[in-house]
Amino acid sequence: MAYNFEFYAPTKVLFGRGMEEETGRQAKAFGASRVLVVYGGGSARRSGLLEKVESALEAEGIASWELGGVVPNPRLDKVYEGIALGKEHQVDFLLAVGGGSAIDTAKAIAYGLGEPDRDVWELFQHTRKPQNCLPVAAVLTIAAAGSETSKSCVITNEKTGEKRSCGSSLARPRFAVMDPEYTKTLPDYQTGSGCVDIMMHTMERYFTNGGNMEITDALAEGLLRTVMENAVKLHRQPDDYDARAEVMWAGSLAHNDLTGCGNDGGDFMTHKLEHELGGMFDVTHGAGLAAIWPSWARQVQNDCLPRFVRFARKVMGITAAVPDEEVAELGIQAMEDFCRSIGMPVNLEELGVRPTDRQIEEMAESCLAACGSSTGSAKKLTKEDMIRIYTNARAAR
Ligand code: NZQ
Ligand code: ZN
């Protein structure tokens, strides 16, 4: 049965070659006059994109200041630095040039400047809800997190090791510029991680026990098959523009809620479990998801069997005439084979992480605290379930 839903995807998308030249005009149209440009470790400068974007702002008479040095698994101290800079220059608009890390940093700064007398970290601790936020936009350089159209923002508090998210449509980007050309310089590991992350955003919404619609399932399955096909192409041929374009657009559709309409809001426990790995070991997000998903899937498959069977048949192309439990397992194995085929890990050892029993317990406790209580749609996970998932994920079965 289809559940009621709200679908709100207001981000204006400018997609394709040369679209970065539109940035100034769009920013002006959305009311920007003093912009803080947020970027990462330097890839956007090396490719020349940053300069083009800043020239496009200047051509529209928009003043801009830079905040560089955002790291993957972006940190709270950079957010505070951005808030101070934003206050100093009285910025009225945030523009990220980069991936999820730059965009999420821009979103968090925008929250901080929207309520300048409050500590922004409270939003990530969920002790209050955001009431105000400056406008944000993105010029995307990696197909992965989907932050360019999503309402989420994920920040790591480097002092406590907590990686936490805040979700509100206040921070949804006003516009997103996506030129696939600029993703050709991505290292293979980042391309692969991005493709897994995109798939997981749809899979988190697919493996549910509440509410389903055929149209949503069909969109999700088509998206998953398309990303897999093009991820394999990009592993072999990183400069394939059309394959870059396919995954870039898929990345936005996978996380703007389209592939969750009519269900119960999704599961998202693979993400929650991975965020603990990110907080403790600073792993690349998509690779972390690839490493934890098979163990999660085997832990919950019997509680959500029809969805695992459908995934195996419609996404992974399993045709074997065997009992449902075996079909589900074949689907999970096919996902592992796909991940390995693009250089992604399927367990923690392959990810390069060896948590002790104590660390596993700490991650499970922290994950439960972040969730508030046993959470999940495929299965509500207890602390013991989480410990089992991390433990079984340690190495190949
Ligand atoms: O910092 P630079 O020099 O730009 O290098 C980055 C970084 O090292 C590099 N890169 C990006 N574009 C490139 C490039 N290198 C060469 N050429 C390019 N065109 O790639 C590395 C990863 O960048 P990052 O922004 O961290 O990637 P991603 O988009 O995967 O973002 C990951 C972050 O987003 C969060 C993740 O948890 C993680 O913190 N997520 C955000 C979500 C959201 N806001 O909706 C949802 C996701 O589930 C996710 O949790
Ligand atoms: Zn993700």
XYZ file of C-alpha atoms and ligand atoms in Angstrom:
448
model
C 0.000 0.000 0.000
C 1.244 3.483 -0.841
C 1.806 5.719 2.176
C 0.962 9.433 2.006
C 3.934 11.581 1.140
C 5.169 15.111 0.573
C 7.604 15.586 -2.288
C 9.515 18.861 -2.374
C 12.482 19.120 -4.720
C 12.868 22.843 -5.348
C 16.527 22.913 -6.428
C 16.980 24.430 -9.886
C 19.372 22.223 -11.843
C 21.711 23.498 -14.575
C 23.192 20.417 -16.132
C 25.818 19.908 -18.815
C 28.945 21.267 -20.443
C 29.749 24.901 -19.747
C 26.879 25.406 -17.307
C 29.269 26.772 -14.665
C 29.202 30.022 -16.624
C 25.591 30.429 -15.440
C 26.637 30.573 -11.782
C 26.769 34.378 -11.502
C 23.419 34.952 -13.198
C 21.724 32.304 -11.069
C 23.241 33.582 -7.846
C 22.024 37.082 -8.669
C 18.561 35.803 -9.533
C 18.414 34.112 -6.134
C 19.310 37.358 -4.368
C 23.045 36.953 -3.711
C 25.189 40.051 -3.332
C 27.912 38.943 -0.877
C 28.924 35.297 -1.319
C 31.127 32.948 0.670
C 32.615 30.382 -1.743
C 33.376 27.102 0.050
C 35.672 24.475 -1.449
C 37.888 21.536 -0.542
C 41.533 20.595 -0.719
C 42.325 22.090 -4.093
C 40.844 19.959 -6.904
C 38.429 22.764 -7.840
C 41.301 25.230 -8.101
C 43.492 22.858 -10.128
C 40.728 22.199 -12.670
C 40.156 25.935 -13.171
C 36.526 25.645 -12.075
C 36.906 27.847 -9.011
C 38.330 30.690 -11.058
C 35.536 30.401 -13.631
C 32.885 30.461 -10.939
C 34.414 33.471 -9.195
C 34.671 35.324 -12.527
C 31.028 34.535 -13.218
C 30.088 36.064 -9.838
C 32.232 39.114 -10.462
C 30.671 39.643 -13.889
C 27.319 40.077 -12.130
C 28.743 42.539 -9.610
C 28.639 40.013 -6.768
C 31.356 40.274 -4.104
C 32.879 36.977 -2.953
C 35.224 35.611 -0.300
C 36.834 32.164 -0.220
C 36.865 29.463 2.426
C 39.045 26.558 1.249
C 40.491 23.512 2.973
C 37.311 21.531 3.634
C 38.306 17.871 4.154
C 36.265 14.726 3.353
C 34.115 13.891 6.419
C 33.958 17.668 6.907
C 34.659 19.095 10.324
C 32.946 21.348 12.761
C 35.996 23.584 13.274
C 35.843 24.542 9.561
C 32.150 25.338 9.983
C 32.920 27.679 12.902
C 35.691 29.302 10.831
C 33.196 29.855 8.005
C 30.595 31.332 10.350
C 33.176 33.816 11.693
C 34.249 34.748 8.165
C 30.642 35.083 7.053
C 29.868 37.414 9.981
C 32.969 39.499 9.311
C 32.024 40.074 5.656
C 28.264 40.079 6.173
C 27.720 37.434 3.501
C 24.173 36.754 2.378
C 24.695 33.592 0.296
C 26.765 30.379 0.465
C 28.164 28.784 -2.685
C 29.920 25.412 -2.473
C 32.256 24.322 -5.259
C 32.986 20.642 -4.733
C 31.334 17.510 -3.384
C 29.269 16.531 -0.374
C 31.927 17.754 2.041
C 32.093 21.303 0.635
C 28.316 21.471 0.219
C 27.592 20.212 3.744
C 30.097 22.677 5.187
C 28.345 25.467 3.276
C 24.949 24.283 4.562
C 26.188 24.186 8.172
C 27.700 27.681 7.857
C 24.391 28.849 6.383
C 22.558 27.487 9.434
C 25.092 29.157 11.714
C 24.685 32.529 10.010
C 20.907 32.139 9.908
C 20.836 31.984 13.718
C 24.044 33.803 14.650
C 23.486 33.736 18.426
C 23.088 29.961 18.687
C 25.650 27.133 18.521
C 25.132 25.330 15.210
C 26.245 21.951 16.655
C 22.978 21.832 18.640
C 21.221 21.146 15.330
C 23.348 18.026 14.848
C 22.678 16.915 18.417
C 18.971 17.411 17.709
C 18.490 19.472 20.858
C 16.711 22.129 18.756
C 15.342 22.480 15.226
C 16.640 25.009 12.694
C 14.462 28.089 12.286
C 16.507 30.044 9.766
C 19.276 29.492 7.240
C 20.996 31.597 4.597
C 20.482 30.471 0.992
C 22.908 27.849 -0.348
C 23.846 26.743 -3.870
C 26.323 24.225 -5.267
C 28.648 23.745 -8.206
C 29.149 19.987 -8.085
C 32.437 18.209 -8.885
C 31.697 14.619 -7.781
C 28.656 12.408 -8.252
C 28.126 10.853 -4.838
C 26.476 12.359 -1.762
C 23.523 13.983 -3.504
C 23.831 16.966 -1.168
C 23.334 19.265 -4.178
C 19.601 18.461 -4.050
C 19.160 16.870 -0.617
C 17.983 18.368 2.639
C 20.731 16.605 4.617
C 23.923 17.978 6.009
C 26.540 15.734 7.686
C 29.305 17.142 9.893
C 31.933 15.511 12.102
C 32.762 16.956 15.501
C 36.484 16.207 15.506
C 36.703 16.663 19.278
C 34.181 13.939 20.110
C 34.494 11.763 16.969
C 30.734 12.122 16.383
C 29.618 12.257 12.740
C 26.052 13.540 12.823
C 23.424 14.733 10.369
C 20.841 17.485 10.320
C 17.969 17.419 7.846
C 15.783 20.365 6.905
C 14.586 21.763 3.610
C 15.794 25.199 4.749
C 19.258 24.164 3.559
C 18.266 22.579 0.277
C 20.373 24.250 -2.410
C 18.542 26.952 -4.380
C 20.370 25.874 -7.514
C 22.929 23.244 -8.516
C 25.326 23.492 -11.429
C 26.451 20.116 -12.737
C 28.977 19.824 -15.524
C 30.049 16.164 -15.865
C 33.282 17.270 -17.597
C 34.680 18.350 -14.241
C 34.204 14.905 -12.713
C 36.675 13.317 -15.164
C 39.611 14.195 -12.883
C 38.254 12.113 -9.990
C 40.489 9.322 -8.694
C 39.007 5.895 -9.497
C 38.422 5.183 -5.779
C 36.309 8.341 -5.436
C 34.323 7.541 -8.571
C 33.617 4.026 -7.256
C 32.757 5.262 -3.752
C 30.439 7.837 -5.269
C 28.620 5.233 -7.351
C 28.089 3.012 -4.292
C 26.835 5.989 -2.257
C 24.342 6.862 -4.995
C 23.063 3.283 -5.059
C 22.826 3.192 -1.274
C 20.682 6.332 -1.137
C 18.136 4.505 -3.246
C 18.643 1.128 -1.543
C 18.083 2.678 1.883
C 14.651 3.701 0.606
C 14.027 0.386 -1.183
C 14.581 -2.126 1.637
C 11.572 -1.179 3.718
C 8.694 -2.928 5.409
C 6.313 -0.039 5.102
C 4.522 1.211 2.004
C 5.605 0.675 -1.543
C 4.579 1.928 -4.955
C 5.274 0.241 -8.264
C 6.250 3.546 -9.906
C 8.757 4.287 -7.109
C 10.177 0.764 -7.277
C 10.527 0.950 -11.052
C 12.361 4.290 -10.825
C 14.617 2.893 -8.104
C 15.427 -0.299 -9.995
C 16.138 1.592 -13.220
C 18.396 3.992 -11.353
C 20.315 1.150 -9.667
C 20.848 -0.757 -12.935
C 21.949 2.435 -14.709
C 24.472 3.348 -12.022
C 25.934 -0.178 -12.000
C 26.332 -0.262 -15.764
C 27.991 3.147 -15.876
C 30.158 2.564 -12.805
C 31.721 -0.410 -14.581
C 32.248 1.731 -17.705
C 33.941 4.470 -15.671
C 36.218 1.994 -13.910
C 37.569 1.125 -17.360
C 37.215 4.500 -19.084
C 37.203 7.424 -16.620
C 36.824 10.076 -19.333
C 33.555 8.701 -20.746
C 31.400 11.870 -20.686
C 28.081 10.109 -21.131
C 28.781 7.656 -18.320
C 29.818 10.608 -16.115
C 26.559 12.358 -17.012
C 24.448 9.275 -16.188
C 25.872 8.847 -12.701
C 25.874 12.577 -11.986
C 22.160 12.913 -12.660
C 21.451 9.622 -10.879
C 23.266 11.011 -7.816
C 20.833 13.893 -7.546
C 17.731 11.793 -8.183
C 18.840 9.168 -5.673
C 18.832 11.598 -2.769
C 16.162 14.196 -3.568
C 13.550 11.786 -2.113
C 12.159 10.738 -5.517
C 13.024 7.076 -4.979
C 11.304 6.981 -1.594
C 7.863 8.374 -2.438
C 5.083 6.261 -0.935
C 7.177 4.297 1.525
C 7.749 4.755 5.234
C 10.798 7.020 4.938
C 13.339 4.285 4.385
C 15.734 2.275 6.494
C 19.024 4.260 6.493
C 20.743 1.985 9.013
C 23.660 1.204 6.667
C 24.283 4.950 6.615
C 23.987 5.268 10.388
C 26.399 2.372 10.903
C 28.809 3.831 8.350
C 28.770 7.277 9.925
C 30.266 5.697 13.056
C 33.074 4.226 10.930
C 33.595 7.668 9.394
C 33.671 9.327 12.816
C 36.113 6.803 14.297
C 38.330 5.872 11.321
C 37.785 8.718 8.803
C 36.999 6.307 5.944
C 35.646 7.385 2.549
C 31.859 7.376 2.930
C 30.859 5.293 -0.134
C 33.603 2.727 0.456
C 32.465 2.446 4.071
C 28.919 1.760 2.905
C 30.174 -0.922 0.487
C 32.065 -2.583 3.343
C 29.155 -2.670 5.787
C 26.153 -3.349 3.521
C 26.620 -7.118 2.939
C 26.790 -7.765 6.679
C 23.734 -5.544 7.311
C 21.874 -7.294 4.484
C 22.521 -10.781 5.869
C 21.479 -9.648 9.338
C 18.103 -8.296 8.194
C 17.191 -10.245 5.047
C 14.706 -12.599 6.711
C 12.833 -9.634 8.187
C 12.424 -8.041 4.766
C 12.559 -11.051 2.475
C 10.163 -9.941 -0.318
C 12.250 -6.822 -0.939
C 15.514 -8.773 -1.020
C 13.980 -11.232 -3.491
C 12.700 -8.397 -5.675
C 16.122 -6.692 -5.561
C 17.849 -9.937 -6.565
C 15.465 -10.535 -9.466
C 14.910 -7.012 -10.811
C 18.218 -5.301 -10.103
C 20.764 -8.106 -10.007
C 19.089 -10.277 -12.657
C 19.028 -13.463 -10.583
C 16.924 -16.066 -12.410
C 17.710 -19.235 -10.404
C 14.622 -21.239 -9.440
C 15.544 -21.699 -5.770
C 13.792 -20.869 -2.470
C 13.396 -17.191 -1.589
C 16.142 -17.201 1.075
C 18.631 -18.447 -1.506
C 17.494 -15.896 -4.103
C 18.055 -13.152 -1.510
C 21.543 -14.469 -0.738
C 22.384 -14.633 -4.464
C 21.314 -10.990 -4.768
C 23.613 -9.990 -1.903
C 26.498 -11.911 -3.467
C 25.843 -10.217 -6.822
C 26.082 -6.822 -5.082
C 29.424 -7.882 -3.568
C 30.666 -9.025 -6.994
C 29.665 -5.680 -8.473
C 31.461 -3.738 -5.726
C 34.637 -5.758 -6.155
C 34.456 -5.276 -9.939
C 34.817 -1.506 -9.464
C 37.510 -1.734 -6.803
C 35.240 -1.282 -3.784
C 35.617 -3.233 -0.520
C 32.934 -5.625 0.723
C 34.158 -5.944 4.316
C 36.107 -3.923 6.877
C 39.385 -5.702 6.245
C 39.213 -4.739 2.565
C 38.334 -1.213 3.683
C 41.580 -1.185 5.663
C 39.940 -0.962 9.081
C 40.379 -3.430 11.951
C 38.159 -2.406 14.874
C 38.703 -4.115 18.229
C 35.772 -5.614 20.152
C 35.799 -2.526 22.382
C 35.696 -0.183 19.369
C 32.800 -2.160 17.893
C 30.886 -1.802 21.122
C 31.639 1.937 21.201
C 30.397 2.345 17.613
C 27.206 0.416 18.395
C 26.562 2.535 21.511
C 27.201 5.748 19.607
C 25.026 4.631 16.688
C 22.165 3.800 19.037
C 22.569 7.182 20.738
C 22.516 8.940 17.334
C 19.334 7.046 16.391
C 17.692 7.725 19.755
C 16.372 4.149 19.955
C 16.226 0.921 17.917
C 15.696 2.169 14.375
C 15.328 0.768 10.865
C 12.571 -0.266 8.488
C 13.933 -3.533 7.051
C 14.547 -4.402 10.713
C 14.730 -2.292 13.842
C 18.310 -2.799 14.976
C 19.165 -3.325 18.625
C 22.628 -2.656 20.003
C 23.289 -6.412 19.795
C 22.266 -6.447 16.102
C 24.688 -3.583 15.448
C 27.531 -5.386 17.223
C 26.820 -8.491 15.152
C 26.792 -6.483 11.909
C 30.141 -4.800 12.642
C 31.644 -8.090 13.830
C 30.466 -10.064 10.788
C 31.694 -7.261 8.523
C 35.252 -7.632 9.759
C 36.386 -10.087 7.086
C 35.148 -12.258 4.238
C 32.741 -15.006 5.341
O 38.907 18.339 -1.472
P 39.175 18.217 -2.931
O 40.555 18.622 -3.330
O 38.120 18.851 -3.773
O 39.164 16.612 -3.251
C 37.990 15.835 -3.108
C 38.056 14.868 -1.934
O 39.360 14.461 -1.677
C 37.914 14.903 -4.277
N 37.268 15.492 -5.451
C 36.018 15.996 -5.529
N 35.766 16.369 -6.794
C 36.882 16.106 -7.513
C 37.860 15.557 -6.649
N 39.080 15.188 -7.078
C 39.363 15.364 -8.377
N 38.473 15.861 -9.264
C 37.215 16.241 -8.868
N 36.327 16.690 -9.765
O 37.116 13.812 -3.836
C 37.298 13.655 -2.436
C 35.931 13.461 -1.793
O 35.186 14.659 -1.812
P 33.872 14.768 -0.909
O 33.257 16.094 -1.101
O 34.206 14.338 0.473
O 32.945 13.620 -1.570
P 31.465 13.214 -1.418
O 30.617 13.979 -2.356
O 31.441 11.741 -1.472
O 31.002 13.704 0.041
C 31.177 12.883 1.155
C 30.582 13.534 2.377
O 29.169 13.750 2.203
C 28.467 13.110 3.280
C 29.359 11.969 3.620
O 29.049 11.395 4.872
C 30.729 12.618 3.586
O 30.938 13.359 4.759
N 27.100 12.794 2.869
C 26.267 13.834 2.688
C 24.947 13.638 2.349
C 24.033 14.759 2.166
N 24.400 15.952 2.584
O 22.911 14.612 1.655
C 24.378 12.304 2.178
C 25.398 11.216 2.105
O 24.802 10.021 2.524
C 26.632 11.434 2.872
O 26.491 11.017 4.219
Zn 25.492 8.462 1.528
